[in-house]
C-alpha positions as a LaTeX table, in Angstrom:
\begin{tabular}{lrrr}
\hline
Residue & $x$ (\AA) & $y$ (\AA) & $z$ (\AA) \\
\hline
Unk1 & $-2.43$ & 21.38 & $-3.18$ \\
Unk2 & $-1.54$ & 20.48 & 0.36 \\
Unk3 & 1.70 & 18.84 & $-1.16$ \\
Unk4 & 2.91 & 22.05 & $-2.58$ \\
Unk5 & 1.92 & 24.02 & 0.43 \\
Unk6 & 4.09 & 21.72 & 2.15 \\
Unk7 & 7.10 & 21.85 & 0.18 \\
Unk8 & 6.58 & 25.44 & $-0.18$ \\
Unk9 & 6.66 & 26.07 & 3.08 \\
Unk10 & 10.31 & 24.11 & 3.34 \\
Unk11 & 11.84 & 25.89 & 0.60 \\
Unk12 & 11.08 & 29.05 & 2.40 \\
Unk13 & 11.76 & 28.02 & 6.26 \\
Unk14 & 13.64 & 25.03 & 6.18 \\
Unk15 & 15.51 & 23.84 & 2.98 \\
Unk16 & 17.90 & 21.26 & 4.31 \\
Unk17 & 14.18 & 19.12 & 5.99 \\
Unk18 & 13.80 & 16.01 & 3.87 \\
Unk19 & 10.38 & 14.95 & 2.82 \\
Unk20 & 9.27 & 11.85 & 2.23 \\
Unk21 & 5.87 & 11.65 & 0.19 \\
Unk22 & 3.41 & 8.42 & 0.70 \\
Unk23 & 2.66 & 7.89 & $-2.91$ \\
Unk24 & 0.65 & 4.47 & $-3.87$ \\
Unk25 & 1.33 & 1.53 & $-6.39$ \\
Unk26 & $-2.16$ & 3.29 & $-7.73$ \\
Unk27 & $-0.16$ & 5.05 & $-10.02$ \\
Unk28 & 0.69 & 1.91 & $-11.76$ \\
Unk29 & $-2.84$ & 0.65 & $-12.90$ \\
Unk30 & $-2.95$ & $-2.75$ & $-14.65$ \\
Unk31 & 0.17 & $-3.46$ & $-15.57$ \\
Unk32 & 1.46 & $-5.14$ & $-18.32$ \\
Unk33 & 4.46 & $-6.91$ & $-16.83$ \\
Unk34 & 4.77 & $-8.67$ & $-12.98$ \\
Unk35 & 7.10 & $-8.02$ & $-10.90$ \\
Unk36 & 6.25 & $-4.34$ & $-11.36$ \\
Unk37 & 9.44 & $-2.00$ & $-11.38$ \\
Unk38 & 9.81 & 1.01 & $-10.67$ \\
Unk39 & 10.82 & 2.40 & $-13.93$ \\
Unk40 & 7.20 & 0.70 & $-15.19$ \\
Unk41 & 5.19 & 2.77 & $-17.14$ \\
Unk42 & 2.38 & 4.85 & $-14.64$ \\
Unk43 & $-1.35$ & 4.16 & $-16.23$ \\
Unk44 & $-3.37$ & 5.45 & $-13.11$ \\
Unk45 & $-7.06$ & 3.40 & $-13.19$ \\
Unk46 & $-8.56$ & 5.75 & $-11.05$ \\
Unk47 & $-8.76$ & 9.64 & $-9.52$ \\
Unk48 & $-6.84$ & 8.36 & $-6.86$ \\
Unk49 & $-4.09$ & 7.18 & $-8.75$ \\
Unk50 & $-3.91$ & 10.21 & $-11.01$ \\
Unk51 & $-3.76$ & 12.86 & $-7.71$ \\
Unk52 & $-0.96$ & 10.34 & $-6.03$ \\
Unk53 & 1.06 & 10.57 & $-9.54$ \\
Unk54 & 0.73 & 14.31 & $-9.57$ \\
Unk55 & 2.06 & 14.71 & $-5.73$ \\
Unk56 & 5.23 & 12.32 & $-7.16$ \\
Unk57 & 5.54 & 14.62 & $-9.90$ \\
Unk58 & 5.51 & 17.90 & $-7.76$ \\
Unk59 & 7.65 & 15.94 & $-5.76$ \\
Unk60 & 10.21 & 15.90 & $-8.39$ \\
Unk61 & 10.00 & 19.80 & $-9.51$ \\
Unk62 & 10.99 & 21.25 & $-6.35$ \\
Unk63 & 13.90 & 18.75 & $-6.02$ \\
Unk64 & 15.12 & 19.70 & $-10.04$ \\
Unk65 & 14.22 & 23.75 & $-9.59$ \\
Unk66 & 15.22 & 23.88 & $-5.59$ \\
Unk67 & 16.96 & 21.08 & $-4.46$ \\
Unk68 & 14.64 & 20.20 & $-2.08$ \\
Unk69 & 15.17 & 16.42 & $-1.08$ \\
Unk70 & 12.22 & 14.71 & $-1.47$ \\
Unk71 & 11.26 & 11.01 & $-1.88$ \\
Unk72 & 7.83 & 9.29 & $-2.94$ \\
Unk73 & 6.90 & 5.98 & $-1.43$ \\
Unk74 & 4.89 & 4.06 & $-3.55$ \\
Unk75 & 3.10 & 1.72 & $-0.78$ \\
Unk76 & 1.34 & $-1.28$ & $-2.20$ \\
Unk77 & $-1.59$ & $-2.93$ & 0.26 \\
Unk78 & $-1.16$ & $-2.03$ & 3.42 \\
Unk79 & $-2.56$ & $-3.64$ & 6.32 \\
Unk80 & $-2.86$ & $-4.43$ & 9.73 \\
Unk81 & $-3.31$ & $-2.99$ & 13.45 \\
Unk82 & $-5.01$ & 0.61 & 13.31 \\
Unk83 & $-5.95$ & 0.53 & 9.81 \\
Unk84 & $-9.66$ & 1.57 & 9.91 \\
Unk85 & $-10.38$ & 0.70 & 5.99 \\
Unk86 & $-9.79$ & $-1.15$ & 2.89 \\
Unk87 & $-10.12$ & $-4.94$ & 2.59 \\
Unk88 & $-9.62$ & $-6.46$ & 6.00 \\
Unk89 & $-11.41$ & $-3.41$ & 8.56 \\
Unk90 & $-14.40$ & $-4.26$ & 5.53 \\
Unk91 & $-14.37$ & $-7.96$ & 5.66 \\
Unk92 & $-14.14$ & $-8.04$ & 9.29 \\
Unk93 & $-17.37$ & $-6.22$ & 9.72 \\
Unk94 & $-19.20$ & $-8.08$ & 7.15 \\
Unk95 & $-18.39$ & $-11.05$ & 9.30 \\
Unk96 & $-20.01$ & $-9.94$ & 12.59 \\
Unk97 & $-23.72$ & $-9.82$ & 10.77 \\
Unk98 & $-23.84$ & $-13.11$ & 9.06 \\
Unk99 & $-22.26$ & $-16.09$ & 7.77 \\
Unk100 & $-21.80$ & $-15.72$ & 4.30 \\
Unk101 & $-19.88$ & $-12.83$ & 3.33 \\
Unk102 & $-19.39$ & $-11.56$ & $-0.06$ \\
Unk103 & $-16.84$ & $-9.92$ & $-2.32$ \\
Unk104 & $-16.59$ & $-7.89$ & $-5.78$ \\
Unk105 & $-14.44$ & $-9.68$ & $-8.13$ \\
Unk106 & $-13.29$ & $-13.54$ & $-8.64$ \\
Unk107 & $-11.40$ & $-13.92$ & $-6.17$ \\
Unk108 & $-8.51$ & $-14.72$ & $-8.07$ \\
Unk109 & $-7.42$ & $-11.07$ & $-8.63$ \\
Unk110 & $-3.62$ & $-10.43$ & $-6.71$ \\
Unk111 & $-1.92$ & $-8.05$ & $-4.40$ \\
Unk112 & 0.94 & $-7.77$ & $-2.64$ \\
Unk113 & 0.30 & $-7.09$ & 0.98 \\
Unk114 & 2.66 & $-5.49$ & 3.56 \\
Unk115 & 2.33 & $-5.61$ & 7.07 \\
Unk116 & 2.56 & $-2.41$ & 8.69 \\
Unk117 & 5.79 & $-3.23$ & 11.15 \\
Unk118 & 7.26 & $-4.34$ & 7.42 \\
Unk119 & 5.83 & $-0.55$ & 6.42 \\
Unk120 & 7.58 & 1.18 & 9.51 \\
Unk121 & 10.65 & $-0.96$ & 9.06 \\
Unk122 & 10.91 & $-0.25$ & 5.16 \\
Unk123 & 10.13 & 3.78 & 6.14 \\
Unk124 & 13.49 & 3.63 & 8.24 \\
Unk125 & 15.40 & 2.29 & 5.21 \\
Unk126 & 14.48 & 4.85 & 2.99 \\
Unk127 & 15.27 & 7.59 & 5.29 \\
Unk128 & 18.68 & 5.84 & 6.42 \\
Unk129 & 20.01 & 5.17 & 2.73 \\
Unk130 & 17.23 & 7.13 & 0.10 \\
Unk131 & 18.85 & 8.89 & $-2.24$ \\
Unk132 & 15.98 & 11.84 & $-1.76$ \\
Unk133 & 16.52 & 12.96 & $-5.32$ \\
Unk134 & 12.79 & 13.28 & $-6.35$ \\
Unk135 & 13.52 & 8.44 & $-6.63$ \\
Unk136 & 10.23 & 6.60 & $-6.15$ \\
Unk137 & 10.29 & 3.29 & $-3.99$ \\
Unk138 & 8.38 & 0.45 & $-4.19$ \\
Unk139 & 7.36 & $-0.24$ & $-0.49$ \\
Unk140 & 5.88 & $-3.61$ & $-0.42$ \\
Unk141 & 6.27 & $-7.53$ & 0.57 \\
Unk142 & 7.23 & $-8.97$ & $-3.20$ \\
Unk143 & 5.30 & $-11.89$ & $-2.53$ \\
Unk144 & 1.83 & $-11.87$ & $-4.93$ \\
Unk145 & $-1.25$ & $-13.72$ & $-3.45$ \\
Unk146 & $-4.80$ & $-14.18$ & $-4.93$ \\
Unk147 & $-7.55$ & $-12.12$ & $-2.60$ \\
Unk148 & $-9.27$ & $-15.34$ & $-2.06$ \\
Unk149 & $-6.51$ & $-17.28$ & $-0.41$ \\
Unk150 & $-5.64$ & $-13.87$ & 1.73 \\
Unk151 & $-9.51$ & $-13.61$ & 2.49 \\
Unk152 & $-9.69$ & $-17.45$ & 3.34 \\
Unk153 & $-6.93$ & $-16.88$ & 5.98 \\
Unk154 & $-8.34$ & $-14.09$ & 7.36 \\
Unk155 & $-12.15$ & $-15.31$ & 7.75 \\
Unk156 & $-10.63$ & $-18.57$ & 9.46 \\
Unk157 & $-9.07$ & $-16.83$ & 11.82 \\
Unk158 & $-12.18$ & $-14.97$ & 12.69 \\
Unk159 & $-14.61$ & $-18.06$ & 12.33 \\
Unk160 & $-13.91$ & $-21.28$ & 10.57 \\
Unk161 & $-18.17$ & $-21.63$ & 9.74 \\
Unk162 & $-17.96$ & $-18.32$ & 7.73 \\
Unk163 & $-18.68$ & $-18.97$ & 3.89 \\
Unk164 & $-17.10$ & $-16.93$ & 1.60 \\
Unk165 & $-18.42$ & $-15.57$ & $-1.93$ \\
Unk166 & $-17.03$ & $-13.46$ & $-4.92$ \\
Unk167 & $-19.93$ & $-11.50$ & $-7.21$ \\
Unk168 & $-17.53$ & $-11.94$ & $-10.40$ \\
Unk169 & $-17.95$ & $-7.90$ & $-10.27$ \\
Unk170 & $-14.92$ & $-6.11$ & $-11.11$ \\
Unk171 & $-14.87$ & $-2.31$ & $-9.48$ \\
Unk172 & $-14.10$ & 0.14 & $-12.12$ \\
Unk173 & $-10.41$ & 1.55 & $-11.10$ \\
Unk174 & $-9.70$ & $-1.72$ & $-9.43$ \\
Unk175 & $-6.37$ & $-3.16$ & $-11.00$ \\
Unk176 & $-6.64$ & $-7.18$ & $-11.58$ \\
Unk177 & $-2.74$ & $-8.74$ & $-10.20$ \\
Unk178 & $-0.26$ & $-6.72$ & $-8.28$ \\
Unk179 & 2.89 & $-7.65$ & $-7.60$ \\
Unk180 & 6.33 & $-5.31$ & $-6.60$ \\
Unk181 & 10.07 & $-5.84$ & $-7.41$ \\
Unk182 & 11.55 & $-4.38$ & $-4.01$ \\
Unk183 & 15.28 & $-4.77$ & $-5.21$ \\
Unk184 & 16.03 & $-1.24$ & $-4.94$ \\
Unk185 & 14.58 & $-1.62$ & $-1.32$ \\
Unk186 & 16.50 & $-4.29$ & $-0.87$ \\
Unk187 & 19.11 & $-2.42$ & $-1.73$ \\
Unk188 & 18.82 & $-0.17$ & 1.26 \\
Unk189 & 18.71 & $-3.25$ & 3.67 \\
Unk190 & 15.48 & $-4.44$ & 4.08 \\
Unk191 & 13.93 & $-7.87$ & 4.27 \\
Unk192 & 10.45 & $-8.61$ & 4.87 \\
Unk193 & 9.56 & $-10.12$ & 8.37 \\
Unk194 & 6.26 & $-10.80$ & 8.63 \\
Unk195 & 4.48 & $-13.58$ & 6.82 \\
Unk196 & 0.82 & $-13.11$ & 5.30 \\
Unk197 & $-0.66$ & $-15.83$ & 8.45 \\
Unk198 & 1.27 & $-14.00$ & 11.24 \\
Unk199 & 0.34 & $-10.51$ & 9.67 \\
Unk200 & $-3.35$ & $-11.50$ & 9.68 \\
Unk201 & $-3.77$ & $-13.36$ & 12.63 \\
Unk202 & $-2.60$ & $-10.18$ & 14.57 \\
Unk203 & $-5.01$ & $-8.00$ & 12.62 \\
Unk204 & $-7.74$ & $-10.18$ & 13.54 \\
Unk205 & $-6.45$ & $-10.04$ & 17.21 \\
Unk206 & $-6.83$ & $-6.23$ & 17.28 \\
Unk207 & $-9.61$ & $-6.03$ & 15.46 \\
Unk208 & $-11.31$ & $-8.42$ & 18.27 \\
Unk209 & $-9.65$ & $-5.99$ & 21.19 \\
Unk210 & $-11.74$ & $-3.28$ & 19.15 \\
Unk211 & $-15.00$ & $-4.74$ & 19.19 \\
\hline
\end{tabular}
């Protein structure tokens, strides 16, 4: 709703604005192929996933009826400085109460993980050399790491003594191995910087600055 009040409100009072939509990798599911493309087929696991595809889709109609430019970003796992959720704000706080923290799943489940600078950096691509024809983007690192290795790094950074545990418990809506082809956003110049240790080790910094 708030999407097509949005682009509504564009049409009508400024039609030349660009908008760029922050869609999710959500839409893709489980997929059946790695690296995931953006041409892969969109099996959405979970509410979430379904509402994101249905912004990219409304994205689309008022780009084909009006010729509004518009642009959905399909970020894969975020993280970093100011992100107060998801994996990394959770573990964190699990790790001030005890030592021994646990997880849903094996731990050998994938994602690809982006470091916000990467995000911001990838954001000014797009808007430099999108086409802004209704495309979708894959915004994301390219590299695929298990959730136990990315945990591992993490937890030593906060304390070395901290044991960690999965529940073998797999969260309905929770896809099992993520990982992006970025070649279109390659294609618009980008690179990614910042590596998984660096990434984390300044998460853990702010998080501490936080406390």
């Amino acid at each position: 709703t708030n999407t097509i009040k949005i682009l509504d409100a564009i049409r009508i009072h400024n039609p030349e604005c660009k908008f760029i939509n922050m869609s999710s990798a959500a839409v893709y599911g489980n997929p059946s192929a790695l690296p995931i493309k953006e041409d892969s087929d969109l099996k959405p696991l979970s509410p979430y996933g379904w509402h994101k595809l249905y912004a990219e889709q409304i994205c689309k109609e008022y780009f084909y009826l009006y010729n509004i430019q518009t642009i959905n970003l399909r970020l894969f796992s975020v993280y970093g400085e100011n992100l107060r959720k998801q994996l990394f704000w959770d573990l964190y706080h699990k790790c001030l109460h005890t030592l021994e923290v646990e997880l849903f799943g094996s731990g050998k489940e994938t994602r690809d993980f982006i470091y916000i600078h990467d995000l911001m950096r990838a954001s000014d691509c797009v808007i430099k050399e999108g086409l802004f024809n209704g495309e979708a983007v894959n915004i994301a690192s390219g590299i695929e790491i298990e959730i136990k290795k990315a945990a591992t790094i993490f937890i030593n950074e906060i304390d070395p003594n901290i044991n960690l545990k999965f529940n073998m418990i797999v969260k309905p809506g929770d896809p099992l191995n993520w990982r992006a082809d970025i070649s279109l956003l390659e294609s618009f110049g980008f690179t990614n910087e910042v590596s998984i240790e660096n990434g984390l080790k300044n998460t853990v910094q702010w998080l501490k600055e936080k406390k």
